[in-house]
Short mmCIF file of C-alpha atoms in Angstrom, two decimals:
data_model
loop_
_atom_site.label_atom_id
_atom_site.label_comp_id
_atom_site.label_asym_id
_atom_site.label_seq_id
_atom_site.Cartn_x
_atom_site.Cartn_y
_atom_site.Cartn_z
CA MET A 1 27.99 164.02 73.41
CA LYS A 2 30.91 161.69 73.65
CA ILE A 3 33.92 162.06 76.02
CA TYR A 4 37.35 160.66 76.08
CA ARG A 5 39.81 158.88 78.60
CA MET A 6 43.24 157.49 78.34
CA LEU A 7 43.94 154.83 80.80
CA THR A 8 47.16 153.98 81.62
CA GLU A 9 48.86 151.72 84.31
CA ASP A 10 52.14 149.48 84.56
CA ASP A 11 52.11 146.18 82.52
CA THR A 12 50.30 144.35 85.53
CA SER A 13 46.85 142.61 86.05
CA GLN A 14 45.79 146.20 87.50
CA PHE A 15 45.83 147.71 83.97
CA CYS A 16 43.31 144.97 82.90
CA HIS A 17 41.40 145.60 85.98
CA LYS A 18 41.23 149.39 85.15
CA VAL A 19 39.99 148.68 81.49
CA SER A 20 37.40 146.16 82.71
CA GLU A 21 36.05 148.41 85.32
CA ALA A 22 35.75 151.35 82.65
CA LEU A 23 33.67 148.84 80.16
CA SER A 24 31.50 147.60 83.10
CA LYS A 25 30.71 151.45 83.45
CA GLY A 26 29.51 151.71 79.94
CA TRP A 27 32.92 153.17 78.30
CA GLU A 28 34.16 151.72 74.99
CA LEU A 29 37.11 150.84 73.53
CA TYR A 30 38.77 153.35 71.04
CA GLY A 31 41.66 152.31 68.83
CA ASP A 32 44.39 149.85 69.68
CA PRO A 33 46.02 149.56 72.89
CA THR A 34 49.62 150.84 73.59
CA TYR A 35 52.60 149.22 75.16
CA ALA A 36 55.87 151.30 75.72
CA PHE A 37 59.05 151.21 78.16
CA ASP A 38 58.75 153.84 80.87
CA HIS A 39 62.62 154.87 80.85
CA ALA A 40 62.08 157.03 84.05
CA ASN A 41 60.55 154.14 86.25
CA GLY A 42 62.32 151.12 84.50
CA VAL A 43 58.77 149.37 83.72
CA MET A 44 56.69 148.70 80.78
CA ARG A 45 53.38 150.74 80.63
CA CYS A 46 50.26 150.04 79.02
CA GLY A 47 47.48 152.52 77.76
CA GLN A 48 43.83 152.36 76.27
CA ALA A 49 41.62 155.04 75.06
CA VAL A 50 38.12 154.65 75.89
CA THR A 51 34.94 156.92 74.87
CA LYS A 52 31.52 157.12 76.27
CA GLU A 53 28.26 159.00 75.30
CA ILE A 54 26.65 161.18 78.03
CA ASN A 55 23.73 163.15 78.31
CA GLN A 56 25.38 166.70 79.44
CA ALA A 57 27.72 169.40 78.15
CA TYR A 58 31.43 169.15 78.23
CA SER A 59 33.05 171.03 81.00
CA PRO A 60 36.92 171.01 81.98
CA ASP A 61 35.99 170.35 85.40
CA MET A 62 34.40 166.95 84.86
CA LYS A 63 35.54 164.04 86.74
CA LEU A 64 35.80 161.62 83.44
CA GLY A 65 36.33 158.79 85.74
CA GLN A 66 33.12 159.16 87.74
CA GLN A 67 31.15 159.41 84.43
#
């Protein structure tokens, strides 16, 4: 089955590291990245959806970042 995550972070190199780490763990990019102004915190935020095929049934209790 395919699982989905949305990675988000302030617009810093940390966002690129977060996406790179997910890719190194077998996640694949899904769609285009997003970029928006976070009015509450006064910073630009980035987002990138990723997906991954796994060999187990989905459960809402799954820790997706540990897959």
